[in-house]
mmCIF file of C-alpha atoms and ligand atoms in Angstrom:
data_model
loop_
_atom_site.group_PDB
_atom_site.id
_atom_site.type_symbol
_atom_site.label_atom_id
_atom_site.label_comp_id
_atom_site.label_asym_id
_atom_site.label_seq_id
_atom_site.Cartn_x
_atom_site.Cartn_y
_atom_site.Cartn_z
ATOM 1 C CA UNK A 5 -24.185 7.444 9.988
ATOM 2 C CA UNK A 6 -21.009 8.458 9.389
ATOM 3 C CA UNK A 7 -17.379 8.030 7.944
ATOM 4 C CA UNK A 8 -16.170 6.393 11.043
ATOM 5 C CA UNK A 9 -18.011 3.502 10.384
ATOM 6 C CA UNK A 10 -16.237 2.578 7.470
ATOM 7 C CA UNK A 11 -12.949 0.581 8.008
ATOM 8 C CA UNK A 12 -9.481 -0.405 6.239
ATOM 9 C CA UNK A 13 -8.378 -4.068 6.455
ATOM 10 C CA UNK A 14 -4.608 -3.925 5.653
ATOM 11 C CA UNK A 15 -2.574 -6.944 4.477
ATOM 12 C CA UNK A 16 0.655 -7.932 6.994
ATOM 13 C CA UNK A 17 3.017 -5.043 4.821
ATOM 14 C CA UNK A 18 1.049 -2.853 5.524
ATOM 15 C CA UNK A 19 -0.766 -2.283 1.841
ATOM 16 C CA UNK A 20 -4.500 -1.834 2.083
ATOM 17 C CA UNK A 21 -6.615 -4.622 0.483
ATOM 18 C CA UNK A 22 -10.170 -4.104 1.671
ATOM 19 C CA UNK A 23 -12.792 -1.554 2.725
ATOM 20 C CA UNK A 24 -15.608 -2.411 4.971
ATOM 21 C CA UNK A 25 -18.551 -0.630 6.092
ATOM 22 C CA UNK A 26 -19.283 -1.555 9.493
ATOM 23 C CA UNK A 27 -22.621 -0.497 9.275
ATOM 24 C CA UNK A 28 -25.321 -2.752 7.989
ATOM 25 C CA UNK A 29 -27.233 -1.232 5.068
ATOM 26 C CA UNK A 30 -30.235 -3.095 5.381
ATOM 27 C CA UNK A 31 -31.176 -5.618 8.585
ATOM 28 C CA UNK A 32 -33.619 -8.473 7.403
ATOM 29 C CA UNK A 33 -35.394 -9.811 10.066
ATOM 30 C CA UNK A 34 -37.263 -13.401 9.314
ATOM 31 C CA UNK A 35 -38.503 -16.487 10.011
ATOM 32 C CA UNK A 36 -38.276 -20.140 9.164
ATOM 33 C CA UNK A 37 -41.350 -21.473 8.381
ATOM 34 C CA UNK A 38 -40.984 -24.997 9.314
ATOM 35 C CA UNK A 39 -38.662 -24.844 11.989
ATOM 36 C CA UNK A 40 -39.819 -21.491 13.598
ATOM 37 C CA UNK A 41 -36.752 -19.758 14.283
ATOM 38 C CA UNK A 42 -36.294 -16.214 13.826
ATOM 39 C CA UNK A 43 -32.809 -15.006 11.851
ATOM 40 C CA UNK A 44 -31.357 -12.429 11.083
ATOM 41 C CA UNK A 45 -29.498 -11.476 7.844
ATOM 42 C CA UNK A 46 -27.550 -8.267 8.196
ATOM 43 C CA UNK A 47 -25.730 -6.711 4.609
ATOM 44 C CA UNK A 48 -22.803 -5.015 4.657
ATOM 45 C CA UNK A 49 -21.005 -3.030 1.720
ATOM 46 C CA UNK A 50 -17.574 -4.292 1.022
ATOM 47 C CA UNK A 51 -14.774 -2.702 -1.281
ATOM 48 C CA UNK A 52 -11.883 -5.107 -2.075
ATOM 49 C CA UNK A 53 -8.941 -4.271 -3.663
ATOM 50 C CA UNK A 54 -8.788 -7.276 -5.846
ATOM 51 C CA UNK A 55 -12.337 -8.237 -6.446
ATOM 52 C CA UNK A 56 -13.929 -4.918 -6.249
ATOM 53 C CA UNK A 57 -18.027 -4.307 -4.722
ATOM 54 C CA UNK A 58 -18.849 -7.196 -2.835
ATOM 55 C CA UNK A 59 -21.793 -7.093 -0.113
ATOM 56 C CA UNK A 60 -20.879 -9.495 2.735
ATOM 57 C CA UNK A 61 -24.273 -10.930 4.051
ATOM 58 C CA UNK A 62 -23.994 -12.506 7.843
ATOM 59 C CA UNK A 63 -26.719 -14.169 8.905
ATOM 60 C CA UNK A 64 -27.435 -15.329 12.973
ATOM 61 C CA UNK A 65 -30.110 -16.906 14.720
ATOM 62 C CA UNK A 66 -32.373 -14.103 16.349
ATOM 63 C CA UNK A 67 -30.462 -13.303 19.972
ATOM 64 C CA UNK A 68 -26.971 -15.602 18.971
ATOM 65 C CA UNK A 69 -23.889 -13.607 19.066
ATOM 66 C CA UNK A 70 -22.141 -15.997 15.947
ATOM 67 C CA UNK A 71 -23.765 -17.164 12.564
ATOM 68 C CA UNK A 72 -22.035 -17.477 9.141
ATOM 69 C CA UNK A 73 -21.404 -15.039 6.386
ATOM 70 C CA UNK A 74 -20.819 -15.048 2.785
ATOM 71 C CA UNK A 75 -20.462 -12.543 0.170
ATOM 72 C CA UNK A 76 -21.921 -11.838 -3.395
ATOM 73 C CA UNK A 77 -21.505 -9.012 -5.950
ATOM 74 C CA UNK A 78 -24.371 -6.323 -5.918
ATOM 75 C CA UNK A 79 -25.707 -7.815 -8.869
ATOM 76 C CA UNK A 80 -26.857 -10.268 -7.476
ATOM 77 C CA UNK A 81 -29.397 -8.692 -4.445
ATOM 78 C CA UNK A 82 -32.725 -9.060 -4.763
ATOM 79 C CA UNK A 83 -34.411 -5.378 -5.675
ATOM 80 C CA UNK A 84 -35.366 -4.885 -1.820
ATOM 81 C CA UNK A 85 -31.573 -4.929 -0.904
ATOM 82 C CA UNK A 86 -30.326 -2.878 -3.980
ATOM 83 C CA UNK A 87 -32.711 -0.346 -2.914
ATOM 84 C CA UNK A 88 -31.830 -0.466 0.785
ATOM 85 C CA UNK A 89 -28.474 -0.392 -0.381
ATOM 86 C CA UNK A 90 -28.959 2.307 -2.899
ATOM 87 C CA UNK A 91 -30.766 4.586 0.303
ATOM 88 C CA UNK A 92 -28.427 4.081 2.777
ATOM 89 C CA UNK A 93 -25.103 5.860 1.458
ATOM 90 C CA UNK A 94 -22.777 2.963 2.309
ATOM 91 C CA UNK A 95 -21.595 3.554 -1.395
ATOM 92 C CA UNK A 96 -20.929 7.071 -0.859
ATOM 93 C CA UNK A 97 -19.281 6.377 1.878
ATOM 94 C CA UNK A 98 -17.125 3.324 0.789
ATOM 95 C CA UNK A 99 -16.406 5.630 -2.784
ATOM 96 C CA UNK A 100 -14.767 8.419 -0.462
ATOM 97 C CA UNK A 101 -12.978 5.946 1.719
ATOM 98 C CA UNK A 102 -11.087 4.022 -1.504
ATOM 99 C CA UNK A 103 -10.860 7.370 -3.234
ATOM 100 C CA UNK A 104 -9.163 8.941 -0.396
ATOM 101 C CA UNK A 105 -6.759 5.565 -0.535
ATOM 102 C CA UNK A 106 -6.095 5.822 -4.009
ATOM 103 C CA UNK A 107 -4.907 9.698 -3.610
ATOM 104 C CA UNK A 108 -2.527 8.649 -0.648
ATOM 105 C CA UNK A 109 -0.849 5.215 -2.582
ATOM 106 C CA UNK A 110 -0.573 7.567 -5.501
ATOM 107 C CA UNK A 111 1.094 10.430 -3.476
ATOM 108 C CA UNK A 112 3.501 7.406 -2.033
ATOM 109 C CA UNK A 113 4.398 6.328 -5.196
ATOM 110 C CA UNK A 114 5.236 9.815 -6.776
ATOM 111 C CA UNK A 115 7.818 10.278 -3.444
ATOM 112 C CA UNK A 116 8.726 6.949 -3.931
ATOM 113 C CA UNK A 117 10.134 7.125 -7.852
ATOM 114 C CA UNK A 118 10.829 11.061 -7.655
ATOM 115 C CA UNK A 119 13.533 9.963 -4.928
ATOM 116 C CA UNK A 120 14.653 6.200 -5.338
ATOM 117 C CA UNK A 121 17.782 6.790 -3.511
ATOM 118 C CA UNK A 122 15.715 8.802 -0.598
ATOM 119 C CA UNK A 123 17.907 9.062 2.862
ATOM 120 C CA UNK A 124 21.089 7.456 1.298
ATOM 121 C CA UNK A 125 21.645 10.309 -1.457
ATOM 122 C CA UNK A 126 25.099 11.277 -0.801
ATOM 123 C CA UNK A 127 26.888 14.709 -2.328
ATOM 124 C CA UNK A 128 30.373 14.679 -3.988
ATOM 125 C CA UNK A 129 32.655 16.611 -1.208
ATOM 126 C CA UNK A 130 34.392 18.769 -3.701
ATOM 127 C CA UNK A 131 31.219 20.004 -6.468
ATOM 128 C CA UNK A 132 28.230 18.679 -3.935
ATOM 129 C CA UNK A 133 26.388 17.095 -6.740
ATOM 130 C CA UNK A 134 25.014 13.604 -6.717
ATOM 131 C CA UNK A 135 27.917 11.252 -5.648
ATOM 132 C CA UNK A 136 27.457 7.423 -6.323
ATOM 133 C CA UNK A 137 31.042 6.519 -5.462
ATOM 134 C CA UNK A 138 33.237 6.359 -2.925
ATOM 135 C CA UNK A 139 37.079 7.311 -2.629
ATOM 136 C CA UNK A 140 38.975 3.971 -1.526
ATOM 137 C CA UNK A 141 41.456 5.796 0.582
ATOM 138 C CA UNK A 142 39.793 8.601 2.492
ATOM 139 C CA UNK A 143 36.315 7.444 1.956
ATOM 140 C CA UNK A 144 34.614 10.720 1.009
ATOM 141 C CA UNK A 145 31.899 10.405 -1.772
ATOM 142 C CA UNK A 146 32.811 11.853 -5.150
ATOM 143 C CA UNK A 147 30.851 12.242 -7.911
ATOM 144 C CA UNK A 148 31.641 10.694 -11.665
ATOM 145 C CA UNK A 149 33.579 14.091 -12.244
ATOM 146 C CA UNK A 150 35.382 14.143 -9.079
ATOM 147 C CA UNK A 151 36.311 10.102 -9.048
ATOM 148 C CA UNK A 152 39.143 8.451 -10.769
ATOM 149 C CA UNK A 153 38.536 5.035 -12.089
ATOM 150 C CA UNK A 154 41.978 3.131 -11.665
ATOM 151 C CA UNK A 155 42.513 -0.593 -11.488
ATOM 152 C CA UNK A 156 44.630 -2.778 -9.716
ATOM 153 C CA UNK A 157 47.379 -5.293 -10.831
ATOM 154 C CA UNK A 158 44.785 -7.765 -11.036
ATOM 155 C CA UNK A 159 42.752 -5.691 -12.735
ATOM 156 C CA UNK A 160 40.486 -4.710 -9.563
ATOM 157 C CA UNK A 161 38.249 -1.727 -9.899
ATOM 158 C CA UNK A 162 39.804 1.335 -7.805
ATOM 159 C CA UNK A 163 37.869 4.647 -7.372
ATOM 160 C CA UNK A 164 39.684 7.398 -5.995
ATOM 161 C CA UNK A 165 39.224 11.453 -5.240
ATOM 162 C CA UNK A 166 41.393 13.199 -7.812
ATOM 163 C CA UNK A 167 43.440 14.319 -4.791
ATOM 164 C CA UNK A 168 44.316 10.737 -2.999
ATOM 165 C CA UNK A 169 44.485 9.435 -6.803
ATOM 166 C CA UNK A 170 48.111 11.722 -6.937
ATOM 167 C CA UNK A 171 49.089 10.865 -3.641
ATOM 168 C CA UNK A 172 48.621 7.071 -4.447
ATOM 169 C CA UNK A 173 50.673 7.747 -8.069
ATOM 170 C CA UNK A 174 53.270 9.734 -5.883
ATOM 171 C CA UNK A 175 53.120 7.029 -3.387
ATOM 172 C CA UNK A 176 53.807 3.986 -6.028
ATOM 173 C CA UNK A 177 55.547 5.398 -9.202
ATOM 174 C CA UNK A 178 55.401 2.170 -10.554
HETATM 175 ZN ZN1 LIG B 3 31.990 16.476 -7.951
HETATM 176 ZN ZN1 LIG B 4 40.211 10.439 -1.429
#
């Protein structure tokens, strides 16, 4: 009985979308009447992202490895397995488990929009404030102080540094 039993499923990018609890909160043991064999139905406590509790009941023929599950919203358990469930702290445990998910997606996301631009934040060379542009002649980044918007003949967008902005002037006194 412990945390390790519960587990994360994650989807293929890597975003978690279910939380199981391994261990079975209640183990029904019984038997077919007419045909004799012995079954087993084991419940297990799921949390899914998108559908929220759901308890995943497998049931096997007594000493097969396979069988079949399905799953059903607590609701819907008879009163023996709500109180099995209720006794065995798989909800405790499964509560923790998402909680702890929540409070890591939600620490990602604050990174995430606090810093949009992240590793690719450049500084202006001359005032070393944000920079979004780059000078097309010596390729340093400059920020919207420190660029010079200029155009070409064909009306072309041009962003210089103030400094290779004169040389190009001096260059082409046209
Ligand atoms: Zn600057
Ligand atoms: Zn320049």
């Amino acid at each position: 009985m412990n945390a390790s039993s519960v587990r994360v499923v994650h989807g293929k990018d890597g975003i978690p979308i279910m939380v199981r609890d391994e261990m079975p909160f209640f183990v029904d043991r019984w038997r077919d009447v007419e045909t004799g064999n012995e079954y087993v139905n084991e419940y297990r406590l799921i949390f899914s992202f998108r559908e929220g509790l759901l308890v995943e009941i497998t049931q096997r023929l007594e000493g097969s490895t396979g069988g079949f599950s399905w799953e059903v919203t607590p609701n819907r358990l008879d009163l023996e397995s709500l109180m099995r469930l209720m006794g065995s702290g798989s909800l405790e445990r499964i509560r923790a488990k998402v909680k702890e998910i929540m409070r890591q997606l939600t620490e990602n996301l604050d990174s995430l929009f606090f810093d949009p631009i992240g590793d690719r934040r450049r500084s202006c060379y001359v005032c070393e404030s944000d920079a979004f542009y780059e000078c097309i002649r010596c390729n340093k980044d400059v920020c919207d102080q420190h660029a010079v918007f200029a155009e070409t003949e064909y009306m072309e967008p041009l962003t210089y540094c103030h400094e290779c902005f004169w040389k190009a002037v001096e260059d082409d006194p046209a």
